[in-house]
Amino acid sequence: MVQLRLAAWAEVQTPAGEGLLEPLVSLSLLCFYSLGIPLLGMQAEQHQEEEEEGEEEKEGSGGGCEPEGAFRKNPFQLTVEDVYDISYVLGRELHKISSEPRGEMAAKVAHLQFKVVSVLEMLEALVNESNLTVEALKMERDSLKREVEELRKQGSHSAAEEVSLGPNKMVVDLTDANRPRFTLQELREVLQERNHLKAQLMVVQEELQCYKSGLMSQKQHPIEPTHKEPAVGSASGSSTGSEEKTIVKRLFAFKRPR
Amino acid sequence: MAKKTYDLLFKLLLIGDSGVGKTCVLFRFSDDAFNTTFISTIGIDFKIKTVELQGKKIKLQIWDTAGQERFHTITTSYYRGAMGIMLVYDITNAKSFENISKWLRNIDEHANEDVERMLLGNKCDMEDKRVVPKAKGEQIAREHGIRFFETSAKANINIEKAFLTLAEDILRKTPVKEPNSENVDISSGGGVTGWKSKCC
């Protein structure tokens, strides 16, 4: 008898998720065996309790809890095993009461026991269902977490590309003929050169004006062959100026003799 | 030896917001002309005009800057050599008037300490579009101790007067060099680029 009970107990201990049917059958078996216990003598019961203690020790060393522990658990953390523990403890208590030597009592306890069993079966079904739901939700959550992680990686990649541009950067369309492509330094140099040449041109124009208006005194500057120009050039302010002057004078030197 | 076509060379600078008419003011002064098409100045340009003041021939080298912010670093490098700076705003453009303080700060930061400053409220021919009262221009000029004119390059109002006044103010504090003006040292005053016109 006791062996059978323990076998039933062990069966209940098999991993959850094999379906509701087997634990339910086990539970029913367990209850029926509990009911059957009063038929046995006190000796058998004592023997059973010894076995239980041994079992509890085994459970304890295995990291589990004693059957009574199920009563102290948070209702929302109940497992089907806890329901079986509860049924086992209830069965044992009922058995204790019904084994008292009062005839009518035993029948009432048996009646009560069936009701308790049916309540336990309901509890078993509910706990099983909720645990399965929790399991499914946990799996859903984990897959969503992985998905988010991957999306986050992709996002950080594209974000990194944008960040590398920076807040003060701009994108240039390389096919745009009017795209900016010269530096400020290059522009500065071009402008300097432009303005320098413009200044030189003005010098030349001014000189030309002088010659045209006949300001040049022939006495001061007798027209000489071009090979004597360097003397005039060295007297002028800048070498580029002297070059310009030389060219201008040359032009006029060629013109005058005609 | 060669005689110079001028006695002194003054280097002037035109600054102010884009589109206030700096180039037109200069074009009116140098060429006595006006063009309505707006061509944004690229970086920096210059024109030359020789005037006669107190019996002295004064060559004005007038630098015209781009008002656009993107040329800022180029234009500010030209402040240093300027002996006179004309700050131009547009009387029909409130923003250009608000920015005067910004341009004055630029002068403080980049120009010589003794630079002659002048404020011009341009486009004064457009009375119907005026948003800056003349009194406001006069007030801000007074606050900063600088001369002020309302001008119109289009209608040729006060343009020559403004340039001549600025030149006179510079001339007033230019140490007089004796007729040995053969070698007037221009570069010490305004850091003018080395070209010197000598003729005949």
JSON list of N, CA and C in Angstrom, two decimals, chain A residues 8 11-31 80-81 83-84 87 120-121 124-125 128:
[
{"chain": "A", "resi": 8, "resn": "ALA", "atom": "N", "xyz": [2.99, 6.42, -6.68]},
{"chain": "A", "resi": 8, "resn": "ALA", "atom": "CA", "xyz": [2.13, 7.48, -7.20]},
{"chain": "A", "resi": 8, "resn": "ALA", "atom": "C", "xyz": [2.78, 8.85, -7.02]},
{"chain": "A", "resi": 11, "resn": "GLU", "atom": "N", "xyz": [5.45, 9.30, -9.41]},
{"chain": "A", "resi": 11, "resn": "GLU", "atom": "CA", "xyz": [4.91, 9.55, -10.73]},
{"chain": "A", "resi": 11, "resn": "GLU", "atom": "C", "xyz": [4.53, 11.04, -10.89]},
{"chain": "A", "resi": 12, "resn": "VAL", "atom": "N", "xyz": [3.96, 11.53, -9.83]},
{"chain": "A", "resi": 12, "resn": "VAL", "atom": "CA", "xyz": [3.58, 12.95, -9.83]},
{"chain": "A", "resi": 12, "resn": "VAL", "atom": "C", "xyz": [4.80, 13.84, -10.00]},
{"chain": "A", "resi": 13, "resn": "GLN", "atom": "N", "xyz": [5.92, 13.36, -9.47]},
{"chain": "A", "resi": 13, "resn": "GLN", "atom": "CA", "xyz": [7.14, 14.17, -9.53]},
{"chain": "A", "resi": 13, "resn": "GLN", "atom": "C", "xyz": [7.73, 14.28, -10.93]},
{"chain": "A", "resi": 14, "resn": "THR", "atom": "N", "xyz": [7.22, 13.47, -11.87]},
{"chain": "A", "resi": 14, "resn": "THR", "atom": "CA", "xyz": [7.78, 13.56, -13.23]},
{"chain": "A", "resi": 14, "resn": "THR", "atom": "C", "xyz": [7.57, 14.96, -13.79]},
{"chain": "A", "resi": 15, "resn": "PRO", "atom": "N", "xyz": [8.44, 15.34, -14.65]},
{"chain": "A", "resi": 15, "resn": "PRO", "atom": "CA", "xyz": [8.39, 16.73, -15.14]},
{"chain": "A", "resi": 15, "resn": "PRO", "atom": "C", "xyz": [7.02, 17.11, -15.68]},
{"chain": "A", "resi": 16, "resn": "ALA", "atom": "N", "xyz": [6.69, 18.34, -15.42]},
{"chain": "A", "resi": 16, "resn": "ALA", "atom": "CA", "xyz": [5.40, 18.86, -15.89]},
{"chain": "A", "resi": 16, "resn": "ALA", "atom": "C", "xyz": [5.42, 19.01, -17.41]},
{"chain": "A", "resi": 17, "resn": "GLY", "atom": "N", "xyz": [4.27, 19.18, -17.99]},
{"chain": "A", "resi": 17, "resn": "GLY", "atom": "CA", "xyz": [4.21, 19.43, -19.42]},
{"chain": "A", "resi": 17, "resn": "GLY", "atom": "C", "xyz": [3.91, 18.18, -20.21]},
{"chain": "A", "resi": 18, "resn": "GLU", "atom": "N", "xyz": [3.69, 17.06, -19.57]},
{"chain": "A", "resi": 18, "resn": "GLU", "atom": "CA", "xyz": [3.33, 15.85, -20.33]},
{"chain": "A", "resi": 18, "resn": "GLU", "atom": "C", "xyz": [1.83, 15.80, -20.54]},
{"chain": "A", "resi": 19, "resn": "GLY", "atom": "N", "xyz": [1.19, 16.84, -20.23]},
{"chain": "A", "resi": 19, "resn": "GLY", "atom": "CA", "xyz": [-0.27, 16.85, -20.37]},
{"chain": "A", "resi": 19, "resn": "GLY", "atom": "C", "xyz": [-0.92, 16.73, -19.01]},
{"chain": "A", "resi": 20, "resn": "LEU", "atom": "N", "xyz": [-2.19, 17.09, -19.02]},
{"chain": "A", "resi": 20, "resn": "LEU", "atom": "CA", "xyz": [-2.91, 17.14, -17.74]},
{"chain": "A", "resi": 20, "resn": "LEU", "atom": "C", "xyz": [-3.34, 15.75, -17.28]},
{"chain": "A", "resi": 21, "resn": "LEU", "atom": "N", "xyz": [-3.53, 14.90, -18.25]},
{"chain": "A", "resi": 21, "resn": "LEU", "atom": "CA", "xyz": [-4.18, 13.63, -17.94]},
{"chain": "A", "resi": 21, "resn": "LEU", "atom": "C", "xyz": [-3.39, 12.81, -16.94]},
{"chain": "A", "resi": 22, "resn": "GLU", "atom": "N", "xyz": [-2.12, 12.62, -17.17]},
{"chain": "A", "resi": 22, "resn": "GLU", "atom": "CA", "xyz": [-1.35, 11.73, -16.30]},
{"chain": "A", "resi": 22, "resn": "GLU", "atom": "C", "xyz": [-1.29, 12.21, -14.86]},
{"chain": "A", "resi": 23, "resn": "PRO", "atom": "N", "xyz": [-0.95, 13.51, -14.62]},
{"chain": "A", "resi": 23, "resn": "PRO", "atom": "CA", "xyz": [-0.98, 13.97, -13.22]},
{"chain": "A", "resi": 23, "resn": "PRO", "atom": "C", "xyz": [-2.36, 13.80, -12.59]},
{"chain": "A", "resi": 24, "resn": "LEU", "atom": "N", "xyz": [-3.39, 14.04, -13.37]},
{"chain": "A", "resi": 24, "resn": "LEU", "atom": "CA", "xyz": [-4.74, 13.91, -12.81]},
{"chain": "A", "resi": 24, "resn": "LEU", "atom": "C", "xyz": [-5.01, 12.47, -12.38]},
{"chain": "A", "resi": 25, "resn": "VAL", "atom": "N", "xyz": [-4.61, 11.58, -13.25]},
{"chain": "A", "resi": 25, "resn": "VAL", "atom": "CA", "xyz": [-4.78, 10.16, -12.90]},
{"chain": "A", "resi": 25, "resn": "VAL", "atom": "C", "xyz": [-4.01, 9.84, -11.64]},
{"chain": "A", "resi": 26, "resn": "SER", "atom": "N", "xyz": [-2.76, 10.38, -11.60]},
{"chain": "A", "resi": 26, "resn": "SER", "atom": "CA", "xyz": [-1.93, 10.14, -10.43]},
{"chain": "A", "resi": 26, "resn": "SER", "atom": "C", "xyz": [-2.59, 10.69, -9.19]},
{"chain": "A", "resi": 27, "resn": "LEU", "atom": "N", "xyz": [-3.13, 11.92, -9.32]},
{"chain": "A", "resi": 27, "resn": "LEU", "atom": "CA", "xyz": [-3.78, 12.56, -8.18]},
{"chain": "A", "resi": 27, "resn": "LEU", "atom": "C", "xyz": [-4.95, 11.71, -7.69]},
{"chain": "A", "resi": 28, "resn": "SER", "atom": "N", "xyz": [-5.73, 11.26, -8.68]},
{"chain": "A", "resi": 28, "resn": "SER", "atom": "CA", "xyz": [-6.89, 10.44, -8.29]},
{"chain": "A", "resi": 28, "resn": "SER", "atom": "C", "xyz": [-6.45, 9.17, -7.60]},
{"chain": "A", "resi": 29, "resn": "LEU", "atom": "N", "xyz": [-5.43, 8.56, -8.17]},
{"chain": "A", "resi": 29, "resn": "LEU", "atom": "CA", "xyz": [-4.88, 7.37, -7.56]},
{"chain": "A", "resi": 29, "resn": "LEU", "atom": "C", "xyz": [-4.46, 7.64, -6.13]},
{"chain": "A", "resi": 30, "resn": "LEU", "atom": "N", "xyz": [-3.69, 8.75, -6.01]},
{"chain": "A", "resi": 30, "resn": "LEU", "atom": "CA", "xyz": [-3.18, 9.12, -4.71]},
{"chain": "A", "resi": 30, "resn": "LEU", "atom": "C", "xyz": [-4.32, 9.25, -3.70]},
{"chain": "A", "resi": 31, "resn": "CYS", "atom": "N", "xyz": [-5.41, 9.91, -4.13]},
{"chain": "A", "resi": 31, "resn": "CYS", "atom": "CA", "xyz": [-6.54, 10.13, -3.25]},
{"chain": "A", "resi": 31, "resn": "CYS", "atom": "C", "xyz": [-7.23, 8.80, -2.89]},
{"chain": "A", "resi": 80, "resn": "VAL", "atom": "N", "xyz": [1.98, 22.47, -10.32]},
{"chain": "A", "resi": 80, "resn": "VAL", "atom": "CA", "xyz": [1.10, 21.31, -10.19]},
{"chain": "A", "resi": 80, "resn": "VAL", "atom": "C", "xyz": [1.62, 20.38, -9.09]},
{"chain": "A", "resi": 81, "resn": "GLU", "atom": "N", "xyz": [2.93, 20.30, -8.97]},
{"chain": "A", "resi": 81, "resn": "GLU", "atom": "CA", "xyz": [3.52, 19.48, -7.92]},
{"chain": "A", "resi": 81, "resn": "GLU", "atom": "C", "xyz": [3.06, 19.92, -6.54]},
{"chain": "A", "resi": 83, "resn": "VAL", "atom": "N", "xyz": [0.26, 21.30, -5.89]},
{"chain": "A", "resi": 83, "resn": "VAL", "atom": "CA", "xyz": [-1.12, 20.83, -5.74]},
{"chain": "A", "resi": 83, "resn": "VAL", "atom": "C", "xyz": [-1.12, 19.37, -5.26]},
{"chain": "A", "resi": 84, "resn": "TYR", "atom": "N", "xyz": [-0.19, 18.59, -5.84]},
{"chain": "A", "resi": 84, "resn": "TYR", "atom": "CA", "xyz": [-0.11, 17.19, -5.41]},
{"chain": "A", "resi": 84, "resn": "TYR", "atom": "C", "xyz": [0.36, 17.09, -3.96]},
{"chain": "A", "resi": 87, "resn": "SER", "atom": "N", "xyz": [-2.55, 17.85, -1.89]},
{"chain": "A", "resi": 87, "resn": "SER", "atom": "CA", "xyz": [-3.49, 16.71, -1.86]},
{"chain": "A", "resi": 87, "resn": "SER", "atom": "C", "xyz": [-2.95, 15.58, -0.96]},
{"chain": "A", "resi": 120, "resn": "LEU", "atom": "N", "xyz": [-9.26, 19.95, -5.43]},
{"chain": "A", "resi": 120, "resn": "LEU", "atom": "CA", "xyz": [-7.84, 19.85, -5.78]},
{"chain": "A", "resi": 120, "resn": "LEU", "atom": "C", "xyz": [-7.66, 19.64, -7.28]},
{"chain": "A", "resi": 121, "resn": "GLU", "atom": "N", "xyz": [-8.57, 18.84, -7.85]},
{"chain": "A", "resi": 121, "resn": "GLU", "atom": "CA", "xyz": [-8.47, 18.60, -9.30]},
{"chain": "A", "resi": 121, "resn": "GLU", "atom": "C", "xyz": [-8.70, 19.91, -10.08]},
{"chain": "A", "resi": 124, "resn": "GLU", "atom": "N", "xyz": [-5.66, 21.87, -9.68]},
{"chain": "A", "resi": 124, "resn": "GLU", "atom": "CA", "xyz": [-4.61, 21.30, -10.54]},
{"chain": "A", "resi": 124, "resn": "GLU", "atom": "C", "xyz": [-4.76, 21.81, -11.98]},
{"chain": "A", "resi": 125, "resn": "ALA", "atom": "N", "xyz": [-6.00, 21.77, -12.47]},
{"chain": "A", "resi": 125, "resn": "ALA", "atom": "CA", "xyz": [-6.25, 22.20, -13.84]},
{"chain": "A", "resi": 125, "resn": "ALA", "atom": "C", "xyz": [-5.90, 23.67, -14.02]},
{"chain": "A", "resi": 128, "resn": "ASN", "atom": "N", "xyz": [-2.12, 24.23, -13.73]},
{"chain": "A", "resi": 128, "resn": "ASN", "atom": "CA", "xyz": [-1.48, 23.72, -14.93]},
{"chain": "A", "resi": 128, "resn": "ASN", "atom": "C", "xyz": [-1.65, 24.69, -16.10]}
]
